[in-house]
Coordinates of N, CA and C in Angstrom, one line a residue:
X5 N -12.1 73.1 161.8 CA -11.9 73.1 160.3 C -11.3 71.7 159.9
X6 N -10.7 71.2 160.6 CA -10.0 69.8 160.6 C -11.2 68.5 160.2
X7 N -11.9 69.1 161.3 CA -13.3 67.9 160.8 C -13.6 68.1 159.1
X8 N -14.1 69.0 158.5 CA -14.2 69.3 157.2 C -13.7 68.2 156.4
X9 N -12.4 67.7 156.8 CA -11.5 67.0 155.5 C -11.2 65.5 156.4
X10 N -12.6 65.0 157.3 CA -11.9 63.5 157.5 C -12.5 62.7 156.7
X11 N -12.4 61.2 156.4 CA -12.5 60.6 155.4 C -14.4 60.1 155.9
X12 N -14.4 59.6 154.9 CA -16.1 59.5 154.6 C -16.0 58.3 155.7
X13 N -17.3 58.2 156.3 CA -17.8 57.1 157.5 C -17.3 55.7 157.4
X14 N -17.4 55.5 156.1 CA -17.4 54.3 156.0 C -15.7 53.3 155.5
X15 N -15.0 54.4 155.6 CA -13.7 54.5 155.5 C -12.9 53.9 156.3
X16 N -12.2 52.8 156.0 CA -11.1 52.6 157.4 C -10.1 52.1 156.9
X17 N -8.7 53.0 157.0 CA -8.1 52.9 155.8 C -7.0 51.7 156.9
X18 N -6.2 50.8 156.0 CA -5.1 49.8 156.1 C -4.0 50.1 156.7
X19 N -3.4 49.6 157.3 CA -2.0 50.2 158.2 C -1.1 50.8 156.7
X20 N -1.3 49.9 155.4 CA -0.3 50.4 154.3 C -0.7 51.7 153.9
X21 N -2.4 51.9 153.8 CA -3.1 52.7 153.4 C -2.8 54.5 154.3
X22 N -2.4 54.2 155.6 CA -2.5 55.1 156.6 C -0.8 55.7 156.1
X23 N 0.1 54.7 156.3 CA 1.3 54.9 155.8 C 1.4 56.0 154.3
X24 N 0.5 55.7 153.0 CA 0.5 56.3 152.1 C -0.1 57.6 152.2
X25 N -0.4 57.8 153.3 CA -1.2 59.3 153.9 C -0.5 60.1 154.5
X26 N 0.5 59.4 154.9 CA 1.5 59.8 155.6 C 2.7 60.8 154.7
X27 N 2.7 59.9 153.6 CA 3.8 60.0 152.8 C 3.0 61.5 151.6
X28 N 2.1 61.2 151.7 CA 1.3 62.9 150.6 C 1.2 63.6 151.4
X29 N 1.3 63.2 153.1 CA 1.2 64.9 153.7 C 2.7 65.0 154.1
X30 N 3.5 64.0 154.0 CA 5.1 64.7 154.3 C 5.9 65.5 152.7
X31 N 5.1 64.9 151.6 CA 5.4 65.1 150.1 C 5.3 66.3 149.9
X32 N 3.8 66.9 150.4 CA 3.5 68.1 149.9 C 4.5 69.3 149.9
X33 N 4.8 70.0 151.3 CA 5.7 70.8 150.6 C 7.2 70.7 150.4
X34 N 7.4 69.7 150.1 CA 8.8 69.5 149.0 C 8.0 70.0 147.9
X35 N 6.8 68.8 147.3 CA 6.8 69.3 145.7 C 6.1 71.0 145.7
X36 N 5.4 71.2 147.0 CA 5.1 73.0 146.4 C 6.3 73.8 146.8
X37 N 7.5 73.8 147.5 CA 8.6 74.1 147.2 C 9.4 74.1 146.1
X38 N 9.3 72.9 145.7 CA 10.3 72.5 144.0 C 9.6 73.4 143.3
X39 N 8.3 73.5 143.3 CA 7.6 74.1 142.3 C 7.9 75.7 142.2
X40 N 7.7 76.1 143.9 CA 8.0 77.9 143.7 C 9.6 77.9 143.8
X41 N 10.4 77.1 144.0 CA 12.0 77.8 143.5 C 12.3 77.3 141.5
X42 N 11.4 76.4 141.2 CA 11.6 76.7 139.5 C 11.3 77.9 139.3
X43 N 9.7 78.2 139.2 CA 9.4 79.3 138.9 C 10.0 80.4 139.4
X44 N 11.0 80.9 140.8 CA 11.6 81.5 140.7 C 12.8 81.6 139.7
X45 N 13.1 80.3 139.6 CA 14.3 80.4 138.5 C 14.4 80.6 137.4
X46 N 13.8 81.6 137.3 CA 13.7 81.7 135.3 C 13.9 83.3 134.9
X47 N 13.8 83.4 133.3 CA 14.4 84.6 133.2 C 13.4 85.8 133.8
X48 N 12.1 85.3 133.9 CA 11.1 86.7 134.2 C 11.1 86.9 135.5
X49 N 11.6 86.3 136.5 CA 12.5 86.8 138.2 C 13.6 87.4 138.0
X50 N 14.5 87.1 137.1 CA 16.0 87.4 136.9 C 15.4 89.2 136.4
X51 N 14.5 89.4 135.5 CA 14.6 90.4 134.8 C 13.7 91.7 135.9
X52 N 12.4 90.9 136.9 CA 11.7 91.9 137.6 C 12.3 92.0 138.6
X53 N 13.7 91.5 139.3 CA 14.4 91.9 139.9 C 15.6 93.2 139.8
X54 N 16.2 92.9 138.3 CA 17.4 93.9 138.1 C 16.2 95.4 137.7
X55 N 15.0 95.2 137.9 CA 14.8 96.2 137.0 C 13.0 97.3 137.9
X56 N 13.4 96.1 138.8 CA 12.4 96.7 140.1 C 13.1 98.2 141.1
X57 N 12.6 99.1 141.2 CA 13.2 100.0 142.1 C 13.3 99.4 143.2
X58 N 14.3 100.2 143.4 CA 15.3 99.9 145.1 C 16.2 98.6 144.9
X59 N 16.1 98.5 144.0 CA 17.0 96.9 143.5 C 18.2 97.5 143.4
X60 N 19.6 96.7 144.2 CA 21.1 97.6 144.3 C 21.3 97.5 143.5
X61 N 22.3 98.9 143.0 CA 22.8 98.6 141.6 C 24.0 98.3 142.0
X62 N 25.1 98.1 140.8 CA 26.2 97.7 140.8 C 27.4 98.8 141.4
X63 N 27.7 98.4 142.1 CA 28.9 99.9 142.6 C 30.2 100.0 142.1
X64 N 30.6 98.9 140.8 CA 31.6 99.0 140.5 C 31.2 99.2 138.4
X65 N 29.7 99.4 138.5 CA 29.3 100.2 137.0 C 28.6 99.7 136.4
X66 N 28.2 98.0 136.6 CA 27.8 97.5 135.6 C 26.6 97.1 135.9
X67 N 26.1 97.7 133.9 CA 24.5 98.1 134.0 C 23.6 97.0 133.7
X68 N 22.4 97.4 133.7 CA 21.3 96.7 133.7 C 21.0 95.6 133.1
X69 N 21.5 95.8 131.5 CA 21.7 95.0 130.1 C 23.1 94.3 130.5
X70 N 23.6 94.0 131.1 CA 24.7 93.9 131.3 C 24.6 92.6 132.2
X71 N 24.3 93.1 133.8 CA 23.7 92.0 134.7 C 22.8 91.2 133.9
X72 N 21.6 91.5 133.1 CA 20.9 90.5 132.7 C 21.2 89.6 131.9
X73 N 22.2 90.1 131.3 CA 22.9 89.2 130.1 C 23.9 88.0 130.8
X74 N 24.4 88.6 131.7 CA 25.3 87.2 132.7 C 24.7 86.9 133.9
X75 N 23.6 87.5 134.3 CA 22.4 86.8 135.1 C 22.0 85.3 134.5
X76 N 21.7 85.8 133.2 CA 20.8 85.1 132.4 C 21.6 83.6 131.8
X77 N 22.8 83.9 131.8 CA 23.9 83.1 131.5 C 24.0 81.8 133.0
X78 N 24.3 82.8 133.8 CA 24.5 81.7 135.0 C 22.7 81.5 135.5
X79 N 22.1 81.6 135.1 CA 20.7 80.7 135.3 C 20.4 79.6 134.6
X80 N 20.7 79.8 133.5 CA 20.7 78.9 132.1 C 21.4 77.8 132.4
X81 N 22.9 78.3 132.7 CA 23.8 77.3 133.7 C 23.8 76.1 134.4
X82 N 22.3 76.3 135.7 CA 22.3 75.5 136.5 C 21.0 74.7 136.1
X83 N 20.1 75.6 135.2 CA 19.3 75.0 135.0 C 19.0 73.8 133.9
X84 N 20.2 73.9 133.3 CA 20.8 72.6 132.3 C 22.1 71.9 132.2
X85 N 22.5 71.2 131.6 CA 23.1 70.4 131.5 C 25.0 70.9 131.0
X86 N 25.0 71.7 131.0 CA 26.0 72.6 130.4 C 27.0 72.5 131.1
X87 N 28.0 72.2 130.1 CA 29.6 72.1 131.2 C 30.2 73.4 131.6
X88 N 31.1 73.3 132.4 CA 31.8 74.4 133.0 C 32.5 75.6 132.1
X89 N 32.6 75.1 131.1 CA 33.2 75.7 129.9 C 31.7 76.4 129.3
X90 N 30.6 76.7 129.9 CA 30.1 77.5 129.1 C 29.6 78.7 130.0
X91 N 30.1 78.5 131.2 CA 30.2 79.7 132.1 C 31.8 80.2 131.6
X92 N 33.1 79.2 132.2 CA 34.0 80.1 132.2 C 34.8 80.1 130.9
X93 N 33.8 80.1 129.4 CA 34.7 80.8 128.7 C 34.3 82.5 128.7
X94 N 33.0 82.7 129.2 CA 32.8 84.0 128.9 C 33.8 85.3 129.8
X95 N 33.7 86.1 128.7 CA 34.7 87.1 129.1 C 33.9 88.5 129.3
X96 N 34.8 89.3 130.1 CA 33.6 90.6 131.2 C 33.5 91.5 130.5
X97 N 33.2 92.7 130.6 CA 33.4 93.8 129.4 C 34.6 94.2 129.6
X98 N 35.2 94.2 130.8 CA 36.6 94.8 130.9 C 37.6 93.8 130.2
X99 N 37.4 92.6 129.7 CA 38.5 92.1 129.3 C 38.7 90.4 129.7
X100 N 38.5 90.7 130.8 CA 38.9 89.4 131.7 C 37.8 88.6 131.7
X101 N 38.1 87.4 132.3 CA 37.3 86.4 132.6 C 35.9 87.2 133.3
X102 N 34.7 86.3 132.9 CA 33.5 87.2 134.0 C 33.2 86.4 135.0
X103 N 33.8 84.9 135.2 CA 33.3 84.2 135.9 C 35.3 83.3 137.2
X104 N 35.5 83.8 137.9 CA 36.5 82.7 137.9 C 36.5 81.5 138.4
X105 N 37.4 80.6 138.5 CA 37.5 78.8 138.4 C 36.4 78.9 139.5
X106 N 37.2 79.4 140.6 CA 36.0 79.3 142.0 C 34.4 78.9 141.8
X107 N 34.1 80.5 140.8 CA 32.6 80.5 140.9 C 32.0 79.6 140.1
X108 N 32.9 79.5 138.7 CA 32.5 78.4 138.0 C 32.4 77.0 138.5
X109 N 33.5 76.7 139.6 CA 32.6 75.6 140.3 C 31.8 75.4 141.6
X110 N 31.3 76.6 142.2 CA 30.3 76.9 142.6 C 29.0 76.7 142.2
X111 N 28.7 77.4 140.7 CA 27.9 77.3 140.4 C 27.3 75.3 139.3
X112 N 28.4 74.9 139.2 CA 28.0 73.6 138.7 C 27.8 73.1 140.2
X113 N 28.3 73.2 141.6 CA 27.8 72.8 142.7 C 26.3 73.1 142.7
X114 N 25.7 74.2 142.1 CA 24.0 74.7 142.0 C 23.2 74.3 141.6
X115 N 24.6 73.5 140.0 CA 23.6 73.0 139.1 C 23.5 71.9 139.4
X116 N 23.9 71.0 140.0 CA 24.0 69.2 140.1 C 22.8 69.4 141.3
X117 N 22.6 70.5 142.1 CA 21.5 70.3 143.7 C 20.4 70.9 142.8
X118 N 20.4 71.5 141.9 CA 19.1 72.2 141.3 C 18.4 70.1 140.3
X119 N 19.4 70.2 139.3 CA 19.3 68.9 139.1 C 18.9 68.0 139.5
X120 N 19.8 67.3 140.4 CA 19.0 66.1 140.9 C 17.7 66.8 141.9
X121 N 18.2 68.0 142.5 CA 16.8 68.4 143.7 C 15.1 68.0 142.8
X122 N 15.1 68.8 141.5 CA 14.2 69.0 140.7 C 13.8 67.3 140.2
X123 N 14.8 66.5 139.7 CA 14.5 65.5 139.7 C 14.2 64.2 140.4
X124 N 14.2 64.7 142.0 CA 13.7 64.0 143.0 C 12.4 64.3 143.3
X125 N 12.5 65.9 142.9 CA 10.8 66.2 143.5 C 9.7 65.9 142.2
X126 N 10.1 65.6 140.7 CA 9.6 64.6 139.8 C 9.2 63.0 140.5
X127 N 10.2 62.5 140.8 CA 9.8 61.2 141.4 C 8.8 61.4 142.4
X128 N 9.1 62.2 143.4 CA 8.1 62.2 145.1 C 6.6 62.6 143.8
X129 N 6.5 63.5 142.8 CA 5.3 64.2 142.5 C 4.7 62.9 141.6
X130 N 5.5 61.9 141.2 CA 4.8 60.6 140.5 C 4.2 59.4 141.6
X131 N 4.9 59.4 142.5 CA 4.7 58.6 143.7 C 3.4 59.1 144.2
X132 N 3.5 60.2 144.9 CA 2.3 61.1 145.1 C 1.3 60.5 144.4
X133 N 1.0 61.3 143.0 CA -0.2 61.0 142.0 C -0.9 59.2 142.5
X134 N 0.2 58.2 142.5 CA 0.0 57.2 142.0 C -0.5 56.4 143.8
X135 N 0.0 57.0 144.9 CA -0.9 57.1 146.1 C -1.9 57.5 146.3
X136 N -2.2 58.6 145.7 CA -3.5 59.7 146.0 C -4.4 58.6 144.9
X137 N -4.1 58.1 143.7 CA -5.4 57.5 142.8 C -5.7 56.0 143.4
X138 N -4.7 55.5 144.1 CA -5.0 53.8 145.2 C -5.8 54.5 146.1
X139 N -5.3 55.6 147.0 CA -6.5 55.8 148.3 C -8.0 56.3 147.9
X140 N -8.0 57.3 146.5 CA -9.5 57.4 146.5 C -9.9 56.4 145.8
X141 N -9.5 55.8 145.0 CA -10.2 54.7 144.8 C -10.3 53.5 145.7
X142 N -9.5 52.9 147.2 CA -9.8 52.1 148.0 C -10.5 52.8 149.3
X143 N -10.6 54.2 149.6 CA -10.8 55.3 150.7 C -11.2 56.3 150.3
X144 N -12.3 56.5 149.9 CA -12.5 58.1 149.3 C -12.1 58.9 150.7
X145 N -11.8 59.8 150.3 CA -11.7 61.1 151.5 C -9.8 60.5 152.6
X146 N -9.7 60.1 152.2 CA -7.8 59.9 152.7 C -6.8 60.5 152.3
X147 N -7.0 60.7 150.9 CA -6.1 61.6 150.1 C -6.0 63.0 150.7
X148 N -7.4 63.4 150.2 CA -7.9 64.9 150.8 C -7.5 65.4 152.3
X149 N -7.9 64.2 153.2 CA -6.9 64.5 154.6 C -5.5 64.3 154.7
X150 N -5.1 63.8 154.1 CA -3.3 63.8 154.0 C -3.4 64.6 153.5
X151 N -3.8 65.7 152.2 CA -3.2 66.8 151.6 C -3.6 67.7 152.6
X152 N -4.3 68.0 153.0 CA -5.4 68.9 154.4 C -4.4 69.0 155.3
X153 N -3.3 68.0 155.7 CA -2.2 68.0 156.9 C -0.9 68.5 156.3
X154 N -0.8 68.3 155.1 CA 0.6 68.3 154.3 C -0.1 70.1 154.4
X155 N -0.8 70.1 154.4 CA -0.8 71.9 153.7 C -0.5 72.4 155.2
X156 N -1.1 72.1 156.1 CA -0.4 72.9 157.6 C 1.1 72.7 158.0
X157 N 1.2 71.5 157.2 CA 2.9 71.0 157.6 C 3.7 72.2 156.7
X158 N 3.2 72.7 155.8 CA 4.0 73.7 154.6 C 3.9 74.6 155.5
X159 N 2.6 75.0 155.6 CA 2.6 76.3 156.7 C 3.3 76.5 157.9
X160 N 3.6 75.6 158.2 CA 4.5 75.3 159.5 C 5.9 75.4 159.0
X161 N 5.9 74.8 158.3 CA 7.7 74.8 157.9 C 7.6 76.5 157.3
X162 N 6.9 76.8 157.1 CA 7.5 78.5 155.8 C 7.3 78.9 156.9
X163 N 6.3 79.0 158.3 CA 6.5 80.2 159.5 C 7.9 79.9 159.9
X164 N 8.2 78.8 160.1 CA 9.7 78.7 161.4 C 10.9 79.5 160.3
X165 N 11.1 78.9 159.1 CA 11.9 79.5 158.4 C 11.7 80.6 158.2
X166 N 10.8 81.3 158.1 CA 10.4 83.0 157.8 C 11.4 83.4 159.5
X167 N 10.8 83.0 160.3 CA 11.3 83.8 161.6 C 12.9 83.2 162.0
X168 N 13.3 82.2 161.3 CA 15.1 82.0 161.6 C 15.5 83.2 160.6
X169 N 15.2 83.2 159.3 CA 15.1 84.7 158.3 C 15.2 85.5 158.9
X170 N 14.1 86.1 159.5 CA 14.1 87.4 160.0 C 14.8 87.9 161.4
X171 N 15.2 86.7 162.2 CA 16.0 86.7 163.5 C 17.6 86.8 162.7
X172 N 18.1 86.2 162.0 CA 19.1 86.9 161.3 C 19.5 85.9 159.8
X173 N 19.0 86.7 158.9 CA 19.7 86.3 157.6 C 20.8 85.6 157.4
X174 N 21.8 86.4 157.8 CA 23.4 85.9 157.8 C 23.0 84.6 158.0
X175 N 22.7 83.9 159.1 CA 22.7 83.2 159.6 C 21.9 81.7 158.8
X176 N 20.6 82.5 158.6 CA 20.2 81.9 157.8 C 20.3 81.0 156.5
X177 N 21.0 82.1 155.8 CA 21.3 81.4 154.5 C 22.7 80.8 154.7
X178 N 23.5 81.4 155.5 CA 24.9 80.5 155.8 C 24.6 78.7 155.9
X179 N 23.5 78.5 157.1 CA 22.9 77.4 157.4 C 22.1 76.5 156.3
X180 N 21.8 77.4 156.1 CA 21.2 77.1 154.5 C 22.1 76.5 153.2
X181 N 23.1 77.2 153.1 CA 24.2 76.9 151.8 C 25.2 75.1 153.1
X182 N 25.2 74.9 154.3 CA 26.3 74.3 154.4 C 25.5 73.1 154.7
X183 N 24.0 73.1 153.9 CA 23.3 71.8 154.0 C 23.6 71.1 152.6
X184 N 24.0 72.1 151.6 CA 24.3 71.3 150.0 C 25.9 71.4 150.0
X185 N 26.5 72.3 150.5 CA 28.0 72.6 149.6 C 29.0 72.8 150.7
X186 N 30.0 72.4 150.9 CA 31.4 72.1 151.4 C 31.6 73.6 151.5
X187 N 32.3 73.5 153.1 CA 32.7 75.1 153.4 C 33.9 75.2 152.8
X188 N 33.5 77.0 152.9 CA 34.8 77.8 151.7 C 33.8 77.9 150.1
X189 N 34.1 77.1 150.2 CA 33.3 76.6 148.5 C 32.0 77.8 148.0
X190 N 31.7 78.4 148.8 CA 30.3 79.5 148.2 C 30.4 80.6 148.9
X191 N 31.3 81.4 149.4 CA 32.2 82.3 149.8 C 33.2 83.2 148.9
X192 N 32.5 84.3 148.7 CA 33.3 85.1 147.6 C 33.4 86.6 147.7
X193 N 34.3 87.1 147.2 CA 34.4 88.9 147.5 C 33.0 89.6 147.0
X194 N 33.3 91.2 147.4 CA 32.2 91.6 146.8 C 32.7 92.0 145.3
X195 N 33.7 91.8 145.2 CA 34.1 92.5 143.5 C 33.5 91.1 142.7
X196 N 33.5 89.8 143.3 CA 33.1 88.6 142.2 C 32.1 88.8 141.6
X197 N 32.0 88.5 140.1 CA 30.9 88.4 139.5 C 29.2 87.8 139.9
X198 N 29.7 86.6 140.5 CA 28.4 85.9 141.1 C 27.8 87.2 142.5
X199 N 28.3 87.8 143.0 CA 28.3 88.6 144.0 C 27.4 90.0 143.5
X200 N 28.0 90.4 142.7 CA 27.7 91.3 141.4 C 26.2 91.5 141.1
X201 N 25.9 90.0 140.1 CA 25.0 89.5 139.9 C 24.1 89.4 140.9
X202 N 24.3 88.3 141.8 CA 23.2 88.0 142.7 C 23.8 88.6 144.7
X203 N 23.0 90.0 144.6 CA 23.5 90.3 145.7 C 22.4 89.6 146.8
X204 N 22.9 90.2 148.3 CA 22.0 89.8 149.2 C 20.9 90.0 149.3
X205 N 20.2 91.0 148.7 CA 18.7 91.4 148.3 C 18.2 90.5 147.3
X206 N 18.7 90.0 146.0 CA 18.1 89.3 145.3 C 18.0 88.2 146.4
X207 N 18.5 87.3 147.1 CA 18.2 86.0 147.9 C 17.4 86.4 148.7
X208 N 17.3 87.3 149.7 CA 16.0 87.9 150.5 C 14.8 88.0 149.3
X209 N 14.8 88.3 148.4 CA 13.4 88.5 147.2 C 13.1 87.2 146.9
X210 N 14.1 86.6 146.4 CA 13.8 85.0 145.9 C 13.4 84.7 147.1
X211 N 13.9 84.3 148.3 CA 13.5 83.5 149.4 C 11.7 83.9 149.8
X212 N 11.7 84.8 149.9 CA 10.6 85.8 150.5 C 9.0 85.6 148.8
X213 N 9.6 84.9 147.7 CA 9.1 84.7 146.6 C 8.0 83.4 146.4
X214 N 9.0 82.5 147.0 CA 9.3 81.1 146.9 C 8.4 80.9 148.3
X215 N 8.8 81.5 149.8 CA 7.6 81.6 150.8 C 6.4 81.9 150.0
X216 N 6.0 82.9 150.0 CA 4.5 83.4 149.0 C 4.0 82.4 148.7
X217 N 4.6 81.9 147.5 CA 4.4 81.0 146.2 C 4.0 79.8 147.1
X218 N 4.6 78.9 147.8 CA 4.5 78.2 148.5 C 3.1 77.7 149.4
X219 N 3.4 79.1 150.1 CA 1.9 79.2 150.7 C 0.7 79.7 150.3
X220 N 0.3 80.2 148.9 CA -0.5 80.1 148.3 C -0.9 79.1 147.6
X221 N 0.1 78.4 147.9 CA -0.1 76.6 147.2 C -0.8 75.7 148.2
X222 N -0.2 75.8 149.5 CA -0.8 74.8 150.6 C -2.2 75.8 150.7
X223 N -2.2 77.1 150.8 CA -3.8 77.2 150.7 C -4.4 77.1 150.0
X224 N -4.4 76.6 148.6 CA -4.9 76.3 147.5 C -5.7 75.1 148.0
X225 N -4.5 74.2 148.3 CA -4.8 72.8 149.0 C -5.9 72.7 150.0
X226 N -5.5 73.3 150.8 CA -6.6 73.5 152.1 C -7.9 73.6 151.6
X227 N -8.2 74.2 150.6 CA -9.5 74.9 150.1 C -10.1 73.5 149.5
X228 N -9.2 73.1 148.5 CA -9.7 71.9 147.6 C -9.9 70.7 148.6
X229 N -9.4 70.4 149.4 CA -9.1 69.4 150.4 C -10.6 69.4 151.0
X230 N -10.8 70.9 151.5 CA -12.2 70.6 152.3 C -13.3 70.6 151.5
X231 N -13.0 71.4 150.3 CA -14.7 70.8 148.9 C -14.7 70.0 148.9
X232 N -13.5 68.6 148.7 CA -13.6 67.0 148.3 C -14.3 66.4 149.9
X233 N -14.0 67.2 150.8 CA -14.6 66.4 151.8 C -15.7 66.3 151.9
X234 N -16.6 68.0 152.0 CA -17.8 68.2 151.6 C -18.7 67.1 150.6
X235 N -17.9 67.4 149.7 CA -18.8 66.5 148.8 C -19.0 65.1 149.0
X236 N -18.3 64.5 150.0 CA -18.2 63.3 150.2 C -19.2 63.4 151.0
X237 N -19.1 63.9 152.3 CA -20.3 64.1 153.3 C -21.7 63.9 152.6
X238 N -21.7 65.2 151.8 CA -22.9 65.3 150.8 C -23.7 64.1 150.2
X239 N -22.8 62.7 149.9 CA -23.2 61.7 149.8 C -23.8 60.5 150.1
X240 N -23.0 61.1 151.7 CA -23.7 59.8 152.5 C -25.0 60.2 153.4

């Protein structure tokens, strides 16, 4: 299947040219990642999660309308610009604070990696475009094979991570959280709000979401990768 997506005959692409091939098949799934954890992050995951059966409920009472409303709060959160003061002025139904100092600066620790993360994978996804339009236009069929390798590199990376996941969680996302944020720092009881909100099932859903998403991306790729090749063939 590999043959499918090599570059047209008459192709011989530049040591710079090979380099930029390099760089859309190592690009790819960052930007189909960036892409499936936005889309995970928004209110219509927030809401088919609190409201999907077998989704935990709260064991200390609090309901549905309730979670969504400070779900919805600390999504908004990370996903904009908003200072700390618009998590921790909110107050719980019982009275108190809903957020404390801790998680409030936890969650601006989410928002600054959501942030710049998102606007790195903007730059890699303008860089991309602007490599992939130099190679077909100096190389037809180079793009298509860098994207054709980047899509197995996705699939490669989502199988090893699916099976450190599934060999143990704990583990997992422990490893996971002490690649952005300072230990201690994202460690909290089970009474905390953020705890509350986002239990260990919602990150197994999101993670297990964002895999999917991902890999129906790189095989999207694969597919398109080998028509452009085709058609090149077809030409000569």
């Amino acid at each position: 299947m590999s043959s499918a997506v090599a570059p047209a005959p008459w192709a011989r692409p530049t040591a710079v040219q090979r380099v930029l091939q390099g760089f859309l098949a190592l690009a790819l799934p960052v930007l189909w990642l960036a892409l499936a954890v936005r889309l995970v992050a928004t209110p219509a995951f927030l809401w088919f999660e609190y409201h999907r059966p077998g989704f935990p409920a709260d064991r200390w009472g609090m309901g549905t309308d309730e979670r969504m409303a400070f779900g919805s709060y600390g999504l908004d959160y990370i996903m904009n610009l908003a200072p700390p003061s618009y998590l921790g002025g909110l107050v719980s139904p019982e009275g108190g604070m809903a957020f404390t100092p801790a998680e409030v600066s936890h969650m601006t620790d989410v928002q600054h990696v959501m942030q710049w993360g998102l606007l790195l994978a903007g730059v890699i996804a303008v860089l991309s475009a602007a490599a992939a339009l130099h190679l077909h236009r100096r190389v037809p069929g180079t793009a298509s094979a860098a994207w054709f390798a980047g899509s197995w590199l996705t699939v490669g990376l989502l199988v090893l991570a699916a099976v450190a996941g599934a060999l143990g969680w704990e583990s997992f996302f422990a490893g996971f959280h002490s690649l952005f944020f300072s230990s201690g720092t994202w460690t909290f009881s089970v009474t905390d709000t953020l705890i509350r909100l986002y239990p260990t099932q919602f990150w197994i859903d999101a993670a297990v979401t964002v895999a999917v998403l991902s890999l129906l991306g790189a095989f999207a790729t694969m597919l398109l990768a080998a028509r452009r090749a085709r058609s090149l063939r077809s030409r000569t």
